[in-house]
Amino acid sequence: MTISDLRNAATASGAPSASGTAAPDAAAAVGRSGKSNTGKPKTQRTWRSYSVYLGLALIFAYCLAPFYWMLVSSLRRTADIFDNTLLPAPFSLENYTKVFDGSTMFGQALLNSLIVAGTTTVFALLLGVFAAYAISRLNFRFKSMILGVIIATSMFPGISVVVPLLRLFTDLGWINTYQAMIVPSLSFAIPLAVWNLTTFMKALPFDLEEAAMIDGCTKWQAFRRVLLPLAAPGVFTTAILTFIHSWNEFIIALSMINDPKIQTATVAISKFTGATEFQAPFGEQMAAGVIVTVPLVIMVLIFQRRIVEGLTAGASK
């Protein structure tokens, strides 16, 4: 029997050849080692994913820890306010009861904050939308310089303008009025609205506006019926950011308002007093802080997708 006959017999009997076993053996080796030709080891990718999740969890815990401690402290009794337990034992609502008793006028302060923040948001959006449209859509000289000046006006810290504003508002008779809080808040809200909406409107295609004008719309109609609905995510995001800033404002409201009937919630919290001169009202302040913060947290959680859309929509065309 020749050598070729022996090979044919081995092949017919199903014995694997050297070339036939190379690929399965290589695949098995890859499977045992957990590696591929182009990818990284599976264990390395797994540990990297775990590291990312762990980092996000730490950031999440770091951001929520102050709010959690404020919530827990607000549910403690006055005698237990300095306990270091993770949960209050026993639960108590006495701090919330004290916040809304007649002496603090905290309900009126919440209403004042709503009036100031709401009015500031409305005026900032009205002025910001038209200014952003002019800067992003119309051709005129010094557009970039005008936008830079508008943004620069928001760079001054509030504490640096308190004394000049106090002198000016005293001469105007604006002390203890809503406009003494609304006008300074607009100095930040309007630049924020103009900058955010200008970036957003620049990303909107000009063709849609031109098509509307070809169909017979005027510039105003094209703006109102075409451009403004498309800019709704940016307008919505700007409204939320402006409202949050005005709601949390403290320095101007503290300096301009002496009347408890006009003061905002942030100022009212700072003026809480304890039962005696030696007792700090930590429990009441924690409870009031929860009451002021919870509406903002709920609003952001509900509309977080719209906020992200509005902030990122202008980043690409």
PDB file of C-alpha atoms in Angstrom:
ATOM      1  CA  MET A   1       0.000   0.000   0.000  1.00  0.00           C
ATOM      2  CA  THR A   2       1.376   3.379  -0.954  1.00  0.00           C
ATOM      3  CA  ILE A   3       1.551   6.504   1.199  1.00  0.00           C
ATOM      4  CA  SER A   4      -1.245   8.157  -0.792  1.00  0.00           C
ATOM      5  CA  ASP A   5      -3.493   5.169  -0.125  1.00  0.00           C
ATOM      6  CA  LEU A   6      -2.870   5.488   3.624  1.00  0.00           C
ATOM      7  CA  ARG A   7      -3.803   9.188   3.522  1.00  0.00           C
ATOM      8  CA  ASN A   8      -7.011   8.471   1.640  1.00  0.00           C
ATOM      9  CA  ALA A   9      -7.950   5.797   4.139  1.00  0.00           C
ATOM     10  CA  ALA A  10      -7.334   8.146   7.082  1.00  0.00           C
ATOM     11  CA  THR A  11      -9.425  10.892   5.488  1.00  0.00           C
ATOM     12  CA  ALA A  12     -12.263   8.500   4.751  1.00  0.00           C
ATOM     13  CA  SER A  13     -12.279   7.265   8.357  1.00  0.00           C
ATOM     14  CA  GLY A  14     -12.829  10.862   9.654  1.00  0.00           C
ATOM     15  CA  ALA A  15      -9.403  11.503  11.142  1.00  0.00           C
ATOM     16  CA  PRO A  16      -8.747  15.260  11.305  1.00  0.00           C
ATOM     17  CA  SER A  17      -6.008  16.708   9.233  1.00  0.00           C
ATOM     18  CA  ALA A  18      -3.422  19.213  10.428  1.00  0.00           C
ATOM     19  CA  SER A  19      -5.100  22.049   8.560  1.00  0.00           C
ATOM     20  CA  GLY A  20      -8.547  21.031   9.756  1.00  0.00           C
ATOM     21  CA  THR A  21      -7.633  21.178  13.415  1.00  0.00           C
ATOM     22  CA  ALA A  22      -5.849  24.514  13.283  1.00  0.00           C
ATOM     23  CA  ALA A  23      -8.948  26.729  13.214  1.00  0.00           C
ATOM     24  CA  PRO A  24     -10.927  24.887  15.973  1.00  0.00           C
ATOM     25  CA  ASP A  25      -7.861  24.783  18.189  1.00  0.00           C
ATOM     26  CA  ALA A  26      -7.284  28.527  17.670  1.00  0.00           C
ATOM     27  CA  ALA A  27     -10.940  29.307  18.397  1.00  0.00           C
ATOM     28  CA  ALA A  28     -10.811  27.181  21.534  1.00  0.00           C
ATOM     29  CA  ALA A  29      -7.665  28.964  22.635  1.00  0.00           C
ATOM     30  CA  VAL A  30      -9.341  32.334  22.116  1.00  0.00           C
ATOM     31  CA  GLY A  31     -12.377  31.164  24.058  1.00  0.00           C
ATOM     32  CA  ARG A  32     -10.246  29.902  26.967  1.00  0.00           C
ATOM     33  CA  SER A  33      -8.137  33.040  27.161  1.00  0.00           C
ATOM     34  CA  GLY A  34     -11.072  35.455  26.774  1.00  0.00           C
ATOM     35  CA  LYS A  35      -9.277  37.434  24.086  1.00  0.00           C
ATOM     36  CA  SER A  36     -10.049  38.223  20.481  1.00  0.00           C
ATOM     37  CA  ASN A  37      -7.766  39.253  17.685  1.00  0.00           C
ATOM     38  CA  THR A  38      -8.824  42.910  17.798  1.00  0.00           C
ATOM     39  CA  GLY A  39     -10.527  43.373  21.169  1.00  0.00           C
ATOM     40  CA  LYS A  40      -9.213  43.653  24.705  1.00  0.00           C
ATOM     41  CA  PRO A  41      -9.607  40.952  27.356  1.00  0.00           C
ATOM     42  CA  LYS A  42     -13.165  40.572  28.559  1.00  0.00           C
ATOM     43  CA  THR A  43     -12.099  40.827  32.177  1.00  0.00           C
ATOM     44  CA  GLN A  44     -10.403  44.155  31.490  1.00  0.00           C
ATOM     45  CA  ARG A  45     -13.511  45.532  29.792  1.00  0.00           C
ATOM     46  CA  THR A  46     -15.669  44.279  32.660  1.00  0.00           C
ATOM     47  CA  TRP A  47     -13.528  45.926  35.317  1.00  0.00           C
ATOM     48  CA  ARG A  48     -13.508  49.144  33.318  1.00  0.00           C
ATOM     49  CA  SER A  49     -17.326  49.127  33.201  1.00  0.00           C
ATOM     50  CA  TYR A  50     -17.479  48.490  36.936  1.00  0.00           C
ATOM     51  CA  SER A  51     -15.083  51.387  37.530  1.00  0.00           C
ATOM     52  CA  VAL A  52     -17.272  53.734  35.485  1.00  0.00           C
ATOM     53  CA  TYR A  53     -20.409  52.706  37.383  1.00  0.00           C
ATOM     54  CA  LEU A  54     -18.614  53.037  40.706  1.00  0.00           C
ATOM     55  CA  GLY A  55     -17.406  56.513  39.800  1.00  0.00           C
ATOM     56  CA  LEU A  56     -20.905  57.592  38.783  1.00  0.00           C
ATOM     57  CA  ALA A  57     -22.317  56.173  42.015  1.00  0.00           C
ATOM     58  CA  LEU A  58     -19.779  58.124  44.085  1.00  0.00           C
ATOM     59  CA  ILE A  59     -20.576  61.357  42.235  1.00  0.00           C
ATOM     60  CA  PHE A  60     -24.305  60.716  42.680  1.00  0.00           C
ATOM     61  CA  ALA A  61     -23.861  60.083  46.415  1.00  0.00           C
ATOM     62  CA  TYR A  62     -21.635  63.155  46.794  1.00  0.00           C
ATOM     63  CA  CYS A  63     -24.239  65.396  45.147  1.00  0.00           C
ATOM     64  CA  LEU A  64     -27.196  64.014  47.098  1.00  0.00           C
ATOM     65  CA  ALA A  65     -25.535  63.688  50.515  1.00  0.00           C
ATOM     66  CA  PRO A  66     -26.226  67.301  51.638  1.00  0.00           C
ATOM     67  CA  PHE A  67     -29.860  67.114  50.578  1.00  0.00           C
ATOM     68  CA  TYR A  68     -30.270  63.726  52.283  1.00  0.00           C
ATOM     69  CA  TRP A  69     -28.820  65.047  55.525  1.00  0.00           C
ATOM     70  CA  MET A  70     -31.034  68.131  55.326  1.00  0.00           C
ATOM     71  CA  LEU A  71     -34.103  65.924  54.864  1.00  0.00           C
ATOM     72  CA  VAL A  72     -33.154  63.608  57.733  1.00  0.00           C
ATOM     73  CA  SER A  73     -32.376  66.507  60.063  1.00  0.00           C
ATOM     74  CA  SER A  74     -35.698  68.155  59.269  1.00  0.00           C
ATOM     75  CA  LEU A  75     -37.470  65.029  60.541  1.00  0.00           C
ATOM     76  CA  ARG A  76     -35.671  64.973  63.903  1.00  0.00           C
ATOM     77  CA  ARG A  77     -36.901  66.474  67.119  1.00  0.00           C
ATOM     78  CA  THR A  78     -35.121  69.551  68.408  1.00  0.00           C
ATOM     79  CA  ALA A  79     -33.485  67.494  71.149  1.00  0.00           C
ATOM     80  CA  ASP A  80     -32.156  64.991  68.579  1.00  0.00           C
ATOM     81  CA  ILE A  81     -30.949  67.444  65.935  1.00  0.00           C
ATOM     82  CA  PHE A  82     -27.261  66.585  66.496  1.00  0.00           C
ATOM     83  CA  ASP A  83     -27.682  62.800  66.303  1.00  0.00           C
ATOM     84  CA  ASN A  84     -25.453  61.139  63.712  1.00  0.00           C
ATOM     85  CA  THR A  85     -27.760  58.253  62.855  1.00  0.00           C
ATOM     86  CA  LEU A  86     -28.645  57.755  59.199  1.00  0.00           C
ATOM     87  CA  LEU A  87     -32.369  57.730  59.953  1.00  0.00           C
ATOM     88  CA  PRO A  88     -34.252  59.847  62.475  1.00  0.00           C
ATOM     89  CA  ALA A  89     -35.641  57.951  65.435  1.00  0.00           C
ATOM     90  CA  PRO A  90     -38.346  58.806  66.145  1.00  0.00           C
ATOM     91  CA  PHE A  91     -39.712  60.662  63.135  1.00  0.00           C
ATOM     92  CA  SER A  92     -41.105  64.077  63.964  1.00  0.00           C
ATOM     93  CA  LEU A  93     -42.846  66.801  61.959  1.00  0.00           C
ATOM     94  CA  GLU A  94     -42.522  69.476  64.614  1.00  0.00           C
ATOM     95  CA  ASN A  95     -40.012  71.440  62.537  1.00  0.00           C
ATOM     96  CA  TYR A  96     -42.439  71.688  59.622  1.00  0.00           C
ATOM     97  CA  THR A  97     -45.170  72.785  62.010  1.00  0.00           C
ATOM     98  CA  LYS A  98     -42.953  75.556  63.370  1.00  0.00           C
ATOM     99  CA  VAL A  99     -42.056  76.717  59.856  1.00  0.00           C
ATOM    100  CA  PHE A 100     -45.676  77.441  59.005  1.00  0.00           C
ATOM    101  CA  ASP A 101     -46.798  79.004  62.248  1.00  0.00           C
ATOM    102  CA  GLY A 102     -47.955  82.600  62.060  1.00  0.00           C
ATOM    103  CA  SER A 103     -44.760  84.207  63.337  1.00  0.00           C
ATOM    104  CA  THR A 104     -42.501  83.173  60.432  1.00  0.00           C
ATOM    105  CA  MET A 105     -44.764  84.247  57.531  1.00  0.00           C
ATOM    106  CA  PHE A 106     -43.028  81.555  55.482  1.00  0.00           C
ATOM    107  CA  GLY A 107     -46.079  80.948  53.298  1.00  0.00           C
ATOM    108  CA  GLN A 108     -46.069  84.599  52.227  1.00  0.00           C
ATOM    109  CA  ALA A 109     -42.321  84.359  51.617  1.00  0.00           C
ATOM    110  CA  LEU A 110     -42.853  81.405  49.268  1.00  0.00           C
ATOM    111  CA  LEU A 111     -45.462  83.411  47.376  1.00  0.00           C
ATOM    112  CA  ASN A 112     -43.049  86.347  47.103  1.00  0.00           C
ATOM    113  CA  SER A 113     -40.335  84.075  45.714  1.00  0.00           C
ATOM    114  CA  LEU A 114     -42.793  82.745  43.157  1.00  0.00           C
ATOM    115  CA  ILE A 115     -43.767  86.276  42.091  1.00  0.00           C
ATOM    116  CA  VAL A 116     -40.160  87.443  41.747  1.00  0.00           C
ATOM    117  CA  ALA A 117     -38.921  84.311  39.967  1.00  0.00           C
ATOM    118  CA  GLY A 118     -41.945  84.096  37.670  1.00  0.00           C
ATOM    119  CA  THR A 119     -41.831  87.764  36.673  1.00  0.00           C
ATOM    120  CA  THR A 120     -38.081  87.629  36.067  1.00  0.00           C
ATOM    121  CA  THR A 121     -38.460  84.540  33.896  1.00  0.00           C
ATOM    122  CA  VAL A 122     -41.228  86.051  31.767  1.00  0.00           C
ATOM    123  CA  PHE A 123     -39.391  89.325  31.094  1.00  0.00           C
ATOM    124  CA  ALA A 124     -36.089  87.555  30.446  1.00  0.00           C
ATOM    125  CA  LEU A 125     -37.704  85.266  27.881  1.00  0.00           C
ATOM    126  CA  LEU A 126     -39.557  88.089  26.118  1.00  0.00           C
ATOM    127  CA  LEU A 127     -36.429  90.195  25.748  1.00  0.00           C
ATOM    128  CA  GLY A 128     -34.117  87.238  25.201  1.00  0.00           C
ATOM    129  CA  VAL A 129     -36.114  85.674  22.361  1.00  0.00           C
ATOM    130  CA  PHE A 130     -36.227  88.855  20.279  1.00  0.00           C
ATOM    131  CA  ALA A 131     -32.599  89.757  20.989  1.00  0.00           C
ATOM    132  CA  ALA A 132     -31.468  86.243  20.094  1.00  0.00           C
ATOM    133  CA  TYR A 133     -33.485  86.336  16.871  1.00  0.00           C
ATOM    134  CA  ALA A 134     -31.912  89.642  15.854  1.00  0.00           C
ATOM    135  CA  ILE A 135     -28.375  88.473  16.601  1.00  0.00           C
ATOM    136  CA  SER A 136     -28.744  85.071  14.959  1.00  0.00           C
ATOM    137  CA  ARG A 137     -30.908  85.988  11.936  1.00  0.00           C
ATOM    138  CA  LEU A 138     -30.388  89.626  10.997  1.00  0.00           C
ATOM    139  CA  ASN A 139     -27.328  91.179   9.402  1.00  0.00           C
ATOM    140  CA  PHE A 140     -25.988  94.314  11.067  1.00  0.00           C
ATOM    141  CA  ARG A 141     -22.638  95.567  12.270  1.00  0.00           C
ATOM    142  CA  PHE A 142     -21.056  94.791  15.631  1.00  0.00           C
ATOM    143  CA  LYS A 143     -23.257  91.772  16.326  1.00  0.00           C
ATOM    144  CA  SER A 144     -20.451  89.885  18.048  1.00  0.00           C
ATOM    145  CA  MET A 145     -19.474  92.909  20.110  1.00  0.00           C
ATOM    146  CA  ILE A 146     -23.059  93.479  21.230  1.00  0.00           C
ATOM    147  CA  LEU A 147     -23.400  89.829  22.246  1.00  0.00           C
ATOM    148  CA  GLY A 148     -20.122  90.052  24.149  1.00  0.00           C
ATOM    149  CA  VAL A 149     -21.261  93.155  26.024  1.00  0.00           C
ATOM    150  CA  ILE A 150     -24.559  91.501  26.937  1.00  0.00           C
ATOM    151  CA  ILE A 151     -22.785  88.445  28.310  1.00  0.00           C
ATOM    152  CA  ALA A 152     -20.192  90.577  30.121  1.00  0.00           C
ATOM    153  CA  THR A 153     -22.899  92.308  32.152  1.00  0.00           C
ATOM    154  CA  SER A 154     -23.621  89.021  33.926  1.00  0.00           C
ATOM    155  CA  MET A 155     -20.009  88.537  35.031  1.00  0.00           C
ATOM    156  CA  PHE A 156     -20.166  91.017  37.904  1.00  0.00           C
ATOM    157  CA  PRO A 157     -20.843  89.257  41.228  1.00  0.00           C
ATOM    158  CA  GLY A 158     -23.975  90.376  42.997  1.00  0.00           C
ATOM    159  CA  ILE A 159     -22.112  91.546  46.081  1.00  0.00           C
ATOM    160  CA  SER A 160     -20.128  94.067  43.996  1.00  0.00           C
ATOM    161  CA  VAL A 161     -23.245  95.973  42.907  1.00  0.00           C
ATOM    162  CA  VAL A 162     -25.251  95.838  46.126  1.00  0.00           C
ATOM    163  CA  VAL A 163     -24.161  99.238  47.475  1.00  0.00           C
ATOM    164  CA  PRO A 164     -24.692 101.174  44.199  1.00  0.00           C
ATOM    165  CA  LEU A 165     -28.067  99.523  43.697  1.00  0.00           C
ATOM    166  CA  LEU A 166     -29.073 100.214  47.280  1.00  0.00           C
ATOM    167  CA  ARG A 167     -28.276 103.907  46.834  1.00  0.00           C
ATOM    168  CA  LEU A 168     -30.086 104.052  43.487  1.00  0.00           C
ATOM    169  CA  PHE A 169     -33.194 102.218  44.684  1.00  0.00           C
ATOM    170  CA  THR A 170     -33.339 104.376  47.803  1.00  0.00           C
ATOM    171  CA  ASP A 171     -33.449 107.496  45.632  1.00  0.00           C
ATOM    172  CA  LEU A 172     -36.119 105.898  43.431  1.00  0.00           C
ATOM    173  CA  GLY A 173     -38.202 104.791  46.411  1.00  0.00           C
ATOM    174  CA  TRP A 174     -37.932 101.129  45.433  1.00  0.00           C
ATOM    175  CA  ILE A 175     -36.803  99.732  48.782  1.00  0.00           C
ATOM    176  CA  ASN A 176     -39.218  97.039  50.040  1.00  0.00           C
ATOM    177  CA  THR A 177     -40.746  96.557  46.589  1.00  0.00           C
ATOM    178  CA  TYR A 178     -40.752  93.647  44.163  1.00  0.00           C
ATOM    179  CA  GLN A 179     -38.980  95.610  41.441  1.00  0.00           C
ATOM    180  CA  ALA A 180     -35.981  96.053  43.740  1.00  0.00           C
ATOM    181  CA  MET A 181     -35.471  92.276  43.418  1.00  0.00           C
ATOM    182  CA  ILE A 182     -36.712  91.731  39.865  1.00  0.00           C
ATOM    183  CA  VAL A 183     -34.565  94.339  38.096  1.00  0.00           C
ATOM    184  CA  PRO A 184     -31.212  93.081  39.486  1.00  0.00           C
ATOM    185  CA  SER A 185     -32.219  89.488  38.729  1.00  0.00           C
ATOM    186  CA  LEU A 186     -32.808  90.470  35.115  1.00  0.00           C
ATOM    187  CA  SER A 187     -29.165  91.548  34.838  1.00  0.00           C
ATOM    188  CA  PHE A 188     -28.245  87.863  35.000  1.00  0.00           C
ATOM    189  CA  ALA A 189     -31.353  86.334  33.460  1.00  0.00           C
ATOM    190  CA  ILE A 190     -31.350  88.360  30.224  1.00  0.00           C
ATOM    191  CA  PRO A 191     -27.709  87.578  29.282  1.00  0.00           C
ATOM    192  CA  LEU A 192     -28.352  83.906  30.016  1.00  0.00           C
ATOM    193  CA  ALA A 193     -31.453  83.920  27.816  1.00  0.00           C
ATOM    194  CA  VAL A 194     -29.756  85.809  24.968  1.00  0.00           C
ATOM    195  CA  TRP A 195     -26.669  83.600  24.951  1.00  0.00           C
ATOM    196  CA  ASN A 196     -28.556  80.313  25.204  1.00  0.00           C
ATOM    197  CA  LEU A 197     -31.230  81.193  22.634  1.00  0.00           C
ATOM    198  CA  THR A 198     -28.741  82.739  20.193  1.00  0.00           C
ATOM    199  CA  THR A 199     -26.722  79.524  20.177  1.00  0.00           C
ATOM    200  CA  PHE A 200     -29.892  77.518  19.682  1.00  0.00           C
ATOM    201  CA  MET A 201     -31.345  79.658  16.893  1.00  0.00           C
ATOM    202  CA  LYS A 202     -28.079  79.689  14.951  1.00  0.00           C
ATOM    203  CA  ALA A 203     -28.393  75.916  14.633  1.00  0.00           C
ATOM    204  CA  LEU A 204     -31.865  76.128  13.063  1.00  0.00           C
ATOM    205  CA  PRO A 205     -31.823  75.966   9.238  1.00  0.00           C
ATOM    206  CA  PHE A 206     -32.500  79.189   7.358  1.00  0.00           C
ATOM    207  CA  ASP A 207     -34.304  77.253   4.624  1.00  0.00           C
ATOM    208  CA  LEU A 208     -37.435  76.750   6.718  1.00  0.00           C
ATOM    209  CA  GLU A 209     -37.809  80.455   7.362  1.00  0.00           C
ATOM    210  CA  GLU A 210     -37.157  81.280   3.714  1.00  0.00           C
ATOM    211  CA  ALA A 211     -39.697  78.679   2.590  1.00  0.00           C
ATOM    212  CA  ALA A 212     -42.316  80.221   4.861  1.00  0.00           C
ATOM    213  CA  MET A 213     -41.650  83.666   3.387  1.00  0.00           C
ATOM    214  CA  ILE A 214     -41.924  82.248  -0.141  1.00  0.00           C
ATOM    215  CA  ASP A 215     -45.335  80.879   0.834  1.00  0.00           C
ATOM    216  CA  GLY A 216     -46.448  84.398   1.720  1.00  0.00           C
ATOM    217  CA  CYS A 217     -45.459  84.813   5.378  1.00  0.00           C
ATOM    218  CA  THR A 218     -43.940  88.022   6.620  1.00  0.00           C
ATOM    219  CA  LYS A 219     -40.798  87.961   8.762  1.00  0.00           C
ATOM    220  CA  TRP A 220     -42.923  88.234  11.885  1.00  0.00           C
ATOM    221  CA  GLN A 221     -45.211  85.397  10.784  1.00  0.00           C
ATOM    222  CA  ALA A 222     -42.243  83.195   9.860  1.00  0.00           C
ATOM    223  CA  PHE A 223     -40.720  83.875  13.259  1.00  0.00           C
ATOM    224  CA  ARG A 224     -43.938  83.221  15.157  1.00  0.00           C
ATOM    225  CA  ARG A 225     -45.198  80.203  13.202  1.00  0.00           C
ATOM    226  CA  VAL A 226     -41.979  78.473  12.156  1.00  0.00           C
ATOM    227  CA  LEU A 227     -38.914  79.554  14.093  1.00  0.00           C
ATOM    228  CA  LEU A 228     -40.403  79.966  17.556  1.00  0.00           C
ATOM    229  CA  PRO A 229     -41.993  76.478  17.700  1.00  0.00           C
ATOM    230  CA  LEU A 230     -38.688  74.951  16.590  1.00  0.00           C
ATOM    231  CA  ALA A 231     -36.886  76.911  19.306  1.00  0.00           C
ATOM    232  CA  ALA A 232     -39.262  75.662  22.014  1.00  0.00           C
ATOM    233  CA  PRO A 233     -36.711  73.288  23.647  1.00  0.00           C
ATOM    234  CA  GLY A 234     -34.220  76.134  24.010  1.00  0.00           C
ATOM    235  CA  VAL A 235     -36.883  78.500  25.347  1.00  0.00           C
ATOM    236  CA  PHE A 236     -38.058  75.853  27.789  1.00  0.00           C
ATOM    237  CA  THR A 237     -34.543  75.192  29.070  1.00  0.00           C
ATOM    238  CA  THR A 238     -33.809  78.895  29.446  1.00  0.00           C
ATOM    239  CA  ALA A 239     -37.024  79.381  31.403  1.00  0.00           C
ATOM    240  CA  ILE A 240     -36.119  76.638  33.882  1.00  0.00           C
ATOM    241  CA  LEU A 241     -32.554  77.877  34.418  1.00  0.00           C
ATOM    242  CA  THR A 242     -33.725  81.463  34.844  1.00  0.00           C
ATOM    243  CA  PHE A 243     -36.448  80.474  37.282  1.00  0.00           C
ATOM    244  CA  ILE A 244     -34.040  78.413  39.400  1.00  0.00           C
ATOM    245  CA  HIS A 245     -31.530  81.270  39.603  1.00  0.00           C
ATOM    246  CA  SER A 246     -34.177  83.820  40.576  1.00  0.00           C
ATOM    247  CA  TRP A 247     -35.747  81.437  43.084  1.00  0.00           C
ATOM    248  CA  ASN A 248     -32.404  80.915  44.868  1.00  0.00           C
ATOM    249  CA  GLU A 249     -31.274  84.580  44.849  1.00  0.00           C
ATOM    250  CA  PHE A 250     -30.323  85.832  48.313  1.00  0.00           C
ATOM    251  CA  ILE A 251     -27.895  88.784  48.455  1.00  0.00           C
ATOM    252  CA  ILE A 252     -30.031  91.330  46.590  1.00  0.00           C
ATOM    253  CA  ALA A 253     -33.237  90.309  48.362  1.00  0.00           C
ATOM    254  CA  LEU A 254     -31.564  90.528  51.767  1.00  0.00           C
ATOM    255  CA  SER A 255     -30.158  93.991  51.043  1.00  0.00           C
ATOM    256  CA  MET A 256     -33.219  95.578  49.460  1.00  0.00           C
ATOM    257  CA  ILE A 257     -36.032  94.189  51.609  1.00  0.00           C
ATOM    258  CA  ASN A 258     -36.708  94.968  55.269  1.00  0.00           C
ATOM    259  CA  ASP A 259     -40.445  94.330  55.287  1.00  0.00           C
ATOM    260  CA  PRO A 260     -41.280  90.697  56.273  1.00  0.00           C
ATOM    261  CA  LYS A 261     -44.332  90.854  54.010  1.00  0.00           C
ATOM    262  CA  ILE A 262     -42.126  91.331  50.910  1.00  0.00           C
ATOM    263  CA  GLN A 263     -39.116  89.155  51.757  1.00  0.00           C
ATOM    264  CA  THR A 264     -38.471  85.990  49.758  1.00  0.00           C
ATOM    265  CA  ALA A 265     -38.140  82.453  51.084  1.00  0.00           C
ATOM    266  CA  THR A 266     -34.336  82.476  51.143  1.00  0.00           C
ATOM    267  CA  VAL A 267     -34.308  85.621  53.280  1.00  0.00           C
ATOM    268  CA  ALA A 268     -37.034  84.272  55.549  1.00  0.00           C
ATOM    269  CA  ILE A 269     -34.959  81.146  56.252  1.00  0.00           C
ATOM    270  CA  SER A 270     -31.969  83.245  57.294  1.00  0.00           C
ATOM    271  CA  LYS A 271     -34.110  85.151  59.799  1.00  0.00           C
ATOM    272  CA  PHE A 272     -35.508  82.156  61.660  1.00  0.00           C
ATOM    273  CA  THR A 273     -34.915  82.347  65.414  1.00  0.00           C
ATOM    274  CA  GLY A 274     -34.805  79.652  68.068  1.00  0.00           C
ATOM    275  CA  ALA A 275     -37.041  79.285  71.089  1.00  0.00           C
ATOM    276  CA  THR A 276     -34.373  81.066  73.145  1.00  0.00           C
ATOM    277  CA  GLU A 277     -31.380  83.241  72.325  1.00  0.00           C
ATOM    278  CA  PHE A 278     -29.101  80.270  73.038  1.00  0.00           C
ATOM    279  CA  GLN A 279     -30.926  77.851  70.727  1.00  0.00           C
ATOM    280  CA  ALA A 280     -30.155  77.840  66.997  1.00  0.00           C
ATOM    281  CA  PRO A 281     -33.150  77.029  64.760  1.00  0.00           C
ATOM    282  CA  PHE A 282     -31.354  74.269  62.832  1.00  0.00           C
ATOM    283  CA  GLY A 283     -34.421  72.046  62.620  1.00  0.00           C
ATOM    284  CA  GLU A 284     -36.701  74.771  61.267  1.00  0.00           C
ATOM    285  CA  GLN A 285     -34.068  75.891  58.769  1.00  0.00           C
ATOM    286  CA  MET A 286     -33.605  72.324  57.533  1.00  0.00           C
ATOM    287  CA  ALA A 287     -37.359  71.888  57.120  1.00  0.00           C
ATOM    288  CA  ALA A 288     -37.688  75.190  55.268  1.00  0.00           C
ATOM    289  CA  GLY A 289     -34.746  74.226  53.058  1.00  0.00           C
ATOM    290  CA  VAL A 290     -36.506  71.004  52.103  1.00  0.00           C
ATOM    291  CA  ILE A 291     -39.709  72.884  51.301  1.00  0.00           C
ATOM    292  CA  VAL A 292     -37.836  75.354  49.089  1.00  0.00           C
ATOM    293  CA  THR A 293     -35.734  72.692  47.346  1.00  0.00           C
ATOM    294  CA  VAL A 294     -38.268  69.944  46.663  1.00  0.00           C
ATOM    295  CA  PRO A 295     -40.263  71.840  43.971  1.00  0.00           C
ATOM    296  CA  LEU A 296     -37.063  72.585  42.038  1.00  0.00           C
ATOM    297  CA  VAL A 297     -35.855  68.985  42.290  1.00  0.00           C
ATOM    298  CA  ILE A 298     -39.197  67.638  41.100  1.00  0.00           C
ATOM    299  CA  MET A 299     -39.294  70.105  38.211  1.00  0.00           C
ATOM    300  CA  VAL A 300     -35.777  69.190  37.074  1.00  0.00           C
ATOM    301  CA  LEU A 301     -36.429  65.448  37.357  1.00  0.00           C
ATOM    302  CA  ILE A 302     -39.639  65.707  35.339  1.00  0.00           C
ATOM    303  CA  PHE A 303     -38.176  67.889  32.608  1.00  0.00           C
ATOM    304  CA  GLN A 304     -34.549  66.716  32.650  1.00  0.00           C
ATOM    305  CA  ARG A 305     -34.810  65.324  29.113  1.00  0.00           C
ATOM    306  CA  ARG A 306     -36.063  68.640  27.772  1.00  0.00           C
ATOM    307  CA  ILE A 307     -33.285  70.459  29.631  1.00  0.00           C
ATOM    308  CA  VAL A 308     -30.608  68.243  28.088  1.00  0.00           C
ATOM    309  CA  GLU A 309     -32.181  68.619  24.640  1.00  0.00           C
ATOM    310  CA  GLY A 310     -32.228  72.383  24.953  1.00  0.00           C
ATOM    311  CA  LEU A 311     -28.620  72.592  26.128  1.00  0.00           C
ATOM    312  CA  THR A 312     -27.220  70.243  23.474  1.00  0.00           C
ATOM    313  CA  ALA A 313     -29.450  70.945  20.465  1.00  0.00           C
ATOM    314  CA  GLY A 314     -27.391  73.952  19.417  1.00  0.00           C
ATOM    315  CA  ALA A 315     -24.134  72.010  19.530  1.00  0.00           C
ATOM    316  CA  SER A 316     -24.650  70.391  16.114  1.00  0.00           C
ATOM    317  CA  LYS A 317     -26.453  71.218  12.913  1.00  0.00           C
TER     318      LYS A 317
END
